[in-house]
mmCIF file of C-alpha atoms in Angstrom:
data_model
loop_
_atom_site.group_PDB
_atom_site.id
_atom_site.type_symbol
_atom_site.label_atom_id
_atom_site.label_comp_id
_atom_site.label_asym_id
_atom_site.label_seq_id
_atom_site.Cartn_x
_atom_site.Cartn_y
_atom_site.Cartn_z
ATOM 1 C CA MET A 1 -2.320 -4.576 7.271
ATOM 2 C CA LEU A 2 -1.802 -8.142 8.183
ATOM 3 C CA ALA A 3 2.378 -8.899 7.978
ATOM 4 C CA GLY A 4 4.944 -11.307 8.928
ATOM 5 C CA CYS A 5 6.237 -15.044 7.246
ATOM 6 C CA ALA A 6 2.646 -16.546 7.989
ATOM 7 C CA THR A 7 -1.426 -15.225 8.195
ATOM 8 C CA ARG A 8 -2.077 -18.819 10.192
ATOM 9 C CA GLU A 9 -0.423 -21.685 11.884
ATOM 10 C CA ARG A 10 -0.316 -25.073 11.460
ATOM 11 C CA ASP A 11 -0.840 -27.685 13.977
ATOM 12 C CA SER A 12 2.578 -28.902 13.818
ATOM 13 C CA ARG A 13 0.709 -32.076 15.295
ATOM 14 C CA SER A 14 -0.904 -32.254 11.741
ATOM 15 C CA PRO A 15 1.690 -32.675 9.585
ATOM 16 C CA VAL A 16 0.419 -31.875 5.639
ATOM 17 C CA SER A 17 -0.187 -35.018 3.610
ATOM 18 C CA THR A 18 1.330 -34.982 0.553
ATOM 19 C CA SER A 19 2.167 -37.866 -2.366
ATOM 20 C CA GLN A 20 5.962 -38.523 -2.091
ATOM 21 C CA PRO A 21 8.279 -40.992 -2.995
ATOM 22 C CA THR A 22 9.069 -43.986 -1.100
ATOM 23 C CA PRO A 23 13.185 -44.579 0.178
ATOM 24 C CA PRO A 24 14.889 -47.442 -0.592
ATOM 25 C CA PRO A 25 14.718 -49.533 2.885
ATOM 26 C CA ASP A 26 18.512 -48.915 3.249
ATOM 27 C CA VAL A 27 17.707 -45.150 4.009
ATOM 28 C CA THR A 28 16.378 -43.844 7.094
ATOM 29 C CA THR A 29 13.082 -41.640 6.811
ATOM 30 C CA PHE A 30 11.403 -39.200 9.613
ATOM 31 C CA THR A 31 7.842 -39.645 9.171
ATOM 32 C CA GLU A 32 6.311 -39.976 13.119
ATOM 33 C CA THR A 33 5.932 -36.701 14.316
ATOM 34 C CA LYS A 34 6.568 -35.699 18.536
ATOM 35 C CA PRO A 35 4.070 -35.592 20.974
ATOM 36 C CA LEU A 36 4.065 -31.757 22.610
ATOM 37 C CA PRO A 37 4.048 -31.667 26.125
ATOM 38 C CA GLU A 38 1.323 -30.233 28.610
ATOM 39 C CA PRO A 39 2.214 -28.487 31.439
ATOM 40 C CA SER A 40 1.808 -29.840 34.731
ATOM 41 C CA ASP A 41 3.430 -28.720 38.630
ATOM 42 C CA VAL A 42 5.185 -25.033 36.604
ATOM 43 C CA SER A 43 6.167 -24.532 39.907
ATOM 44 C CA SER A 44 8.790 -22.415 39.464
ATOM 45 C CA ARG A 45 11.080 -19.881 36.714
ATOM 46 C CA ALA A 46 13.231 -23.242 35.329
ATOM 47 C CA VAL A 47 10.459 -25.155 35.611
ATOM 48 C CA ALA A 48 8.811 -23.141 33.051
ATOM 49 C CA GLN A 49 12.093 -22.699 31.159
ATOM 50 C CA SER A 50 12.264 -26.421 30.979
ATOM 51 C CA PHE A 51 8.784 -27.132 29.367
ATOM 52 C CA VAL A 52 9.305 -24.687 26.889
ATOM 53 C CA GLU A 53 12.454 -25.664 25.453
ATOM 54 C CA THR A 54 11.289 -29.068 25.069
ATOM 55 C CA TYR A 55 7.493 -27.972 23.408
ATOM 56 C CA GLU A 56 9.731 -25.886 21.466
ATOM 57 C CA GLN A 57 12.229 -27.849 19.711
ATOM 58 C CA ARG A 58 9.430 -31.036 19.866
ATOM 59 C CA TYR A 59 6.852 -28.205 17.560
ATOM 60 C CA VAL A 60 10.283 -27.121 15.405
ATOM 61 C CA TYR A 61 10.487 -31.058 14.405
ATOM 62 C CA ASN A 62 7.277 -31.925 13.649
ATOM 63 C CA GLU A 63 7.676 -29.223 11.360
ATOM 64 C CA LEU A 64 10.213 -30.475 9.601
ATOM 65 C CA VAL A 65 8.390 -33.561 9.617
ATOM 66 C CA GLY A 66 5.969 -32.290 7.842
ATOM 67 C CA GLY A 67 8.126 -30.890 5.210
ATOM 68 C CA PHE A 68 6.028 -27.472 4.844
ATOM 69 C CA GLY A 69 4.153 -29.503 2.503
ATOM 70 C CA SER A 70 6.593 -29.783 -0.310
ATOM 71 C CA SER A 71 9.181 -31.330 -0.089
ATOM 72 C CA GLY A 72 9.793 -35.359 0.024
ATOM 73 C CA VAL A 73 10.490 -37.538 3.710
ATOM 74 C CA ALA A 74 12.316 -36.777 5.665
ATOM 75 C CA ALA A 75 15.935 -39.023 5.483
ATOM 76 C CA LYS A 76 17.533 -35.973 8.243
ATOM 77 C CA ILE A 77 16.343 -34.144 10.742
ATOM 78 C CA THR A 78 19.029 -31.585 13.091
ATOM 79 C CA VAL A 79 17.373 -29.490 15.845
ATOM 80 C CA GLU A 80 19.209 -26.945 17.802
ATOM 81 C CA PRO A 81 18.800 -26.849 21.294
ATOM 82 C CA ALA A 82 15.891 -23.983 21.926
ATOM 83 C CA ARG A 83 17.354 -20.553 23.784
ATOM 84 C CA VAL A 84 14.431 -19.357 27.126
ATOM 85 C CA ALA A 85 14.770 -16.538 28.816
ATOM 86 C CA VAL A 86 12.086 -15.520 31.731
ATOM 87 C CA VAL A 87 10.583 -12.065 30.973
ATOM 88 C CA HIS A 88 8.041 -11.467 33.637
ATOM 89 C CA THR A 89 6.904 -13.607 36.830
ATOM 90 C CA THR A 90 3.829 -13.241 37.900
ATOM 91 C CA ASP A 91 1.658 -15.048 40.439
ATOM 92 C CA SER A 92 -0.372 -17.171 37.675
ATOM 93 C CA GLY A 93 2.727 -17.750 35.611
ATOM 94 C CA TYR A 94 5.336 -17.736 33.950
ATOM 95 C CA TYR A 95 6.425 -15.091 30.489
ATOM 96 C CA VAL A 96 9.172 -16.642 28.466
ATOM 97 C CA LEU A 97 10.638 -15.984 25.273
ATOM 98 C CA SER A 98 12.016 -18.629 23.196
ATOM 99 C CA SER A 99 14.235 -19.224 19.873
ATOM 100 C CA CYS A 100 15.229 -22.478 17.985
ATOM 101 C CA ARG A 101 16.546 -23.547 15.573
ATOM 102 C CA GLY A 102 16.334 -26.809 13.217
ATOM 103 C CA SER A 103 16.908 -28.189 9.188
ATOM 104 C CA ALA A 104 16.222 -30.941 7.321
ATOM 105 C CA ARG A 105 17.326 -32.914 4.300
ATOM 106 C CA TYR A 106 14.205 -34.644 2.184
ATOM 107 C CA PHE A 107 14.659 -38.109 -0.248
ATOM 108 C CA ASP A 108 14.913 -37.585 -3.691
ATOM 109 C CA PRO A 109 15.142 -40.386 -6.296
ATOM 110 C CA ASP A 110 16.714 -38.399 -8.213
ATOM 111 C CA GLY A 111 20.010 -37.874 -6.316
ATOM 112 C CA SER A 112 19.207 -34.506 -5.639
ATOM 113 C CA PRO A 113 17.769 -34.106 -1.807
ATOM 114 C CA SER A 114 16.107 -31.088 -0.965
ATOM 115 C CA SER A 115 16.978 -29.433 2.365
ATOM 116 C CA ALA A 116 14.276 -26.877 4.596
ATOM 117 C CA THR A 117 15.196 -24.695 7.647
ATOM 118 C CA ARG A 118 13.013 -23.979 10.420
ATOM 119 C CA ASN A 119 13.665 -20.533 12.348
ATOM 120 C CA ALA A 120 11.034 -20.086 15.250
ATOM 121 C CA SER A 121 12.917 -17.050 16.961
ATOM 122 C CA SER A 122 11.060 -14.183 19.070
ATOM 123 C CA VAL A 123 7.959 -16.730 19.933
ATOM 124 C CA ALA A 124 6.534 -15.242 23.301
ATOM 125 C CA HIS A 125 4.872 -18.151 25.412
ATOM 126 C CA PHE A 126 2.933 -17.512 28.731
ATOM 127 C CA VAL A 127 2.970 -20.923 30.916
ATOM 128 C CA SER A 128 1.245 -22.029 34.388
ATOM 129 C CA ASP A 129 0.283 -25.569 35.675
ATOM 130 C CA GLU A 130 -2.966 -24.933 33.587
ATOM 131 C CA LEU A 131 -2.883 -23.157 30.436
ATOM 132 C CA HIS A 132 -0.266 -22.426 27.913
ATOM 133 C CA ARG A 133 -0.441 -19.607 25.200
ATOM 134 C CA ARG A 134 1.995 -19.391 22.362
ATOM 135 C CA ILE A 135 2.590 -16.265 20.000
ATOM 136 C CA PRO A 136 5.008 -16.199 17.125
ATOM 137 C CA PHE A 137 6.384 -13.238 15.733
ATOM 138 C CA ASN A 138 5.017 -14.655 11.996
ATOM 139 C CA ALA A 139 1.847 -13.396 12.268
ATOM 140 C CA TYR A 140 0.360 -9.640 13.396
ATOM 141 C CA ARG A 141 -1.402 -7.185 12.368
ATOM 142 C CA CYS A 142 0.558 -4.181 11.078
ATOM 143 C CA GLU A 143 -0.489 -0.992 12.008
ATOM 144 C CA ARG A 144 -0.616 2.241 9.559
ATOM 145 C CA PRO A 145 3.485 3.528 10.817
ATOM 146 C CA VAL A 146 3.120 6.726 12.733
ATOM 147 C CA VAL A 147 5.924 8.523 11.369
ATOM 148 C CA GLN A 148 5.787 8.671 7.859
ATOM 149 C CA THR A 149 8.444 10.669 6.454
ATOM 150 C CA ALA A 150 10.861 9.323 3.014
ATOM 151 C CA THR A 151 13.664 9.118 5.921
ATOM 152 C CA ALA A 152 11.541 7.025 7.852
ATOM 153 C CA ASN A 153 10.557 4.280 4.954
ATOM 154 C CA ASN A 154 13.891 3.930 3.487
ATOM 155 C CA SER A 155 15.960 4.380 6.639
ATOM 156 C CA ASP A 156 17.535 0.713 7.633
ATOM 157 C CA GLU A 157 18.149 2.080 10.995
ATOM 158 C CA PRO A 158 14.781 0.539 14.009
ATOM 159 C CA LEU A 159 12.130 3.987 14.546
ATOM 160 C CA ALA A 160 10.963 3.858 18.031
ATOM 161 C CA ARG A 161 8.433 0.760 17.465
ATOM 162 C CA LEU A 162 5.816 -1.021 20.301
ATOM 163 C CA GLN A 163 4.110 -4.276 20.469
ATOM 164 C CA ILE A 164 0.810 -5.109 21.657
ATOM 165 C CA TYR A 165 0.357 -9.488 23.443
ATOM 166 C CA ASP A 166 -2.841 -11.013 24.192
ATOM 167 C CA PHE A 167 -2.536 -14.327 26.434
ATOM 168 C CA GLU A 168 -5.606 -13.734 27.387
ATOM 169 C CA THR A 169 -7.485 -13.951 24.058
ATOM 170 C CA LYS A 170 -7.343 -18.114 22.546
ATOM 171 C CA PRO A 171 -5.842 -16.767 18.451
ATOM 172 C CA ASP A 172 -8.248 -17.280 16.417
ATOM 173 C CA TYR A 173 -6.200 -16.913 12.690
ATOM 174 C CA GLU A 174 -9.529 -18.676 10.252
ATOM 175 C CA ASP A 175 -11.440 -14.689 11.733
ATOM 176 C CA PHE A 176 -8.608 -12.499 12.893
ATOM 177 C CA GLU A 177 -10.898 -9.651 12.725
ATOM 178 C CA GLN A 178 -12.588 -10.306 15.487
ATOM 179 C CA GLY A 179 -13.337 -10.369 19.062
ATOM 180 C CA GLY A 180 -10.005 -9.640 21.452
ATOM 181 C CA ARG A 181 -9.417 -6.590 23.867
ATOM 182 C CA THR A 182 -9.598 -2.986 23.485
ATOM 183 C CA VAL A 183 -6.351 -0.513 23.967
ATOM 184 C CA ASP A 184 -6.217 2.880 24.042
ATOM 185 C CA VAL A 185 -2.947 3.951 23.825
ATOM 186 C CA THR A 186 -1.729 7.437 24.536
ATOM 187 C CA VAL A 187 2.147 8.942 23.740
ATOM 188 C CA ARG A 188 3.142 12.415 24.955
ATOM 189 C CA ASN A 189 6.347 13.946 24.546
ATOM 190 C CA ALA A 190 8.919 16.090 26.216
ATOM 191 C CA ASP A 191 6.642 18.888 25.630
ATOM 192 C CA GLU A 192 3.838 17.197 26.349
ATOM 193 C CA GLU A 193 2.638 17.272 22.754
ATOM 194 C CA VAL A 194 0.595 14.238 21.886
ATOM 195 C CA ILE A 195 2.579 11.769 19.065
ATOM 196 C CA LEU A 196 0.222 9.195 19.487
ATOM 197 C CA GLU A 197 -3.254 8.693 20.664
ATOM 198 C CA GLN A 198 -5.358 5.014 19.330
ATOM 199 C CA ALA A 199 -7.019 2.940 20.233
ATOM 200 C CA TYR A 200 -5.772 -1.117 18.806
ATOM 201 C CA GLN A 201 -8.094 -4.140 18.933
ATOM 202 C CA THR A 202 -6.089 -7.665 20.029
ATOM 203 C CA SER A 203 -8.171 -9.624 17.578
ATOM 204 C CA LEU A 204 -4.408 -11.098 16.490
ATOM 205 C CA PRO A 205 -2.270 -11.896 19.772
ATOM 206 C CA LEU A 206 0.196 -9.883 18.694
ATOM 207 C CA THR A 207 -0.505 -5.857 17.120
ATOM 208 C CA VAL A 208 2.589 -4.402 15.733
ATOM 209 C CA GLN A 209 2.717 -0.229 15.496
ATOM 210 C CA PRO A 210 5.759 0.382 14.059
ATOM 211 C CA ALA A 211 7.719 4.019 13.462
ATOM 212 C CA VAL A 212 6.290 5.850 16.527
ATOM 213 C CA THR A 213 9.334 8.249 16.258
ATOM 214 C CA GLU A 214 12.111 9.323 14.734
ATOM 215 C CA THR A 215 13.202 11.085 17.198
ATOM 216 C CA PRO A 216 15.334 10.997 19.943
ATOM 217 C CA GLY A 217 13.991 12.257 23.297
ATOM 218 C CA SER A 218 11.942 10.920 26.764
ATOM 219 C CA TYR A 219 8.300 9.872 26.537
ATOM 220 C CA THR A 220 5.515 8.869 28.373
ATOM 221 C CA LEU A 221 2.975 6.199 27.576
ATOM 222 C CA ALA A 222 -0.010 5.188 28.974
ATOM 223 C CA ALA A 223 -2.063 2.884 28.057
ATOM 224 C CA SER A 224 -5.306 0.972 28.951
ATOM 225 C CA LEU A 225 -8.590 -1.319 28.638
ATOM 226 C CA THR A 226 -11.578 -0.777 28.657
ATOM 227 C CA ASP A 227 -13.335 0.122 32.553
ATOM 228 C CA GLY A 228 -9.452 -0.757 33.778
ATOM 229 C CA PRO A 229 -6.825 1.766 35.480
ATOM 230 C CA THR A 230 -4.217 3.692 33.246
ATOM 231 C CA VAL A 231 -0.610 2.030 33.047
ATOM 232 C CA GLN A 232 1.941 4.725 32.787
ATOM 233 C CA TYR A 233 5.509 4.062 30.730
ATOM 234 C CA GLU A 234 8.383 6.529 30.931
ATOM 235 C CA TRP A 235 9.608 5.710 27.648
ATOM 236 C CA ASP A 236 13.875 6.470 27.479
ATOM 237 C CA LEU A 237 14.666 6.756 24.192
ATOM 238 C CA SER A 238 17.411 9.499 24.074
ATOM 239 C CA THR A 239 20.022 7.065 23.572
ATOM 240 C CA PRO A 240 19.380 5.807 19.465
ATOM 241 C CA GLY A 241 20.158 2.252 18.647
ATOM 242 C CA THR A 242 19.351 0.417 21.913
ATOM 243 C CA PRO A 243 16.869 -1.731 22.887
ATOM 244 C CA SER A 244 13.879 0.515 23.905
ATOM 245 C CA TRP A 245 13.565 1.489 19.982
ATOM 246 C CA TRP A 246 12.374 -2.099 19.268
ATOM 247 C CA ALA A 247 11.438 -3.935 22.482
ATOM 248 C CA LEU A 248 8.320 -2.010 24.162
ATOM 249 C CA CYS A 249 5.558 -4.670 24.639
ATOM 250 C CA LEU A 250 2.603 -3.429 25.557
ATOM 251 C CA VAL A 251 1.038 -7.142 27.468
ATOM 252 C CA ILE A 252 -2.411 -8.518 28.550
ATOM 253 C CA THR A 253 -1.383 -10.745 30.639
ATOM 254 C CA ALA A 254 -3.243 -14.417 30.893
ATOM 255 C CA GLY A 255 -5.045 -13.498 33.738
ATOM 256 C CA GLY A 256 -6.602 -10.392 32.107
ATOM 257 C CA THR A 257 -4.152 -7.724 33.289
ATOM 258 C CA LEU A 258 -2.573 -4.955 31.455
ATOM 259 C CA ALA A 259 1.756 -4.549 31.390
ATOM 260 C CA ILE A 260 4.244 -2.837 30.406
ATOM 261 C CA LYS A 261 7.708 -4.256 30.064
ATOM 262 C CA LEU A 262 10.679 -4.087 27.691
ATOM 263 C CA TRP A 263 11.504 -7.500 26.202
ATOM 264 C CA TYR A 264 14.925 -7.798 24.722
ATOM 265 C CA PRO A 265 16.496 -10.050 27.749
ATOM 266 C CA ASN A 266 18.849 -10.744 24.716
ATOM 267 C CA GLU A 267 19.675 -10.680 20.774
ATOM 268 C CA GLU A 268 18.839 -14.413 20.816
ATOM 269 C CA VAL A 269 15.461 -14.253 22.047
ATOM 270 C CA GLY A 270 14.313 -10.567 22.135
ATOM 271 C CA VAL A 271 11.471 -8.892 20.087
ATOM 272 C CA PRO A 272 12.949 -8.617 16.389
ATOM 273 C CA SER A 273 14.880 -5.171 15.997
ATOM 274 C CA ASN A 274 14.261 -4.469 12.220
ATOM 275 C CA GLY A 275 12.627 -6.597 9.236
ATOM 276 C CA VAL A 276 8.878 -5.920 11.303
ATOM 277 C CA CYS A 277 6.484 -4.080 9.216
ATOM 278 C CA ARG A 278 8.187 -3.636 6.127
ATOM 279 C CA HIS A 279 6.141 -1.850 3.274
#
């Protein structure tokens, strides 16, 4: 099942062309997009953060210039400073989470200007000297819930959930059923009972497994790529309502290895706690 706000990311450098009314000369308009930066000499966490800040602000700006294909020409655009946090560092580069919000007002010859907002939240990045991968949290494969009780389906509280990010495979939103890596995942409870055993295909760069369990306690997660070593993680779910319930991430790095991380440095940029894989 594919879920999220969109199934395809539109290139923010190529806004949709629409028929728009021409504003009078005294109305300031914004019609040109800004070039998105390319990584170069990413030698520190600070450089990686700065790159992502600039990238996301321009990305959101360009989205608002484009108007999402339904608005007139932009007469005012405001983009807030991007919030970023480095969540994982390797010898080859940096993994960064970001959120950036912007708004725009569009010219209307009838005197009733329309407006739009763009909230690029919980976006995951890999940045190195030569590579930038961007994985938004608005197009993902939603797997079938493990727990399917009435309580789980109607709960406003986040059940235990995990995410699988693939930074190695270049995404193809035109054909999202092909490609990617196979990740074998097994989760056991404290009594060594298997509560989840599944192979996931990362043909989309983000896969979400909702409702792994609704029972607090200690769990062991083991994951591996095909022909790769097994990585284990002690998954502490003893305290409901804490980030471990929703922010656990299995990360296929840009170099093709597997890591397990809790990606919730703060509420502003961390993996969202709810509203994911609603059925």
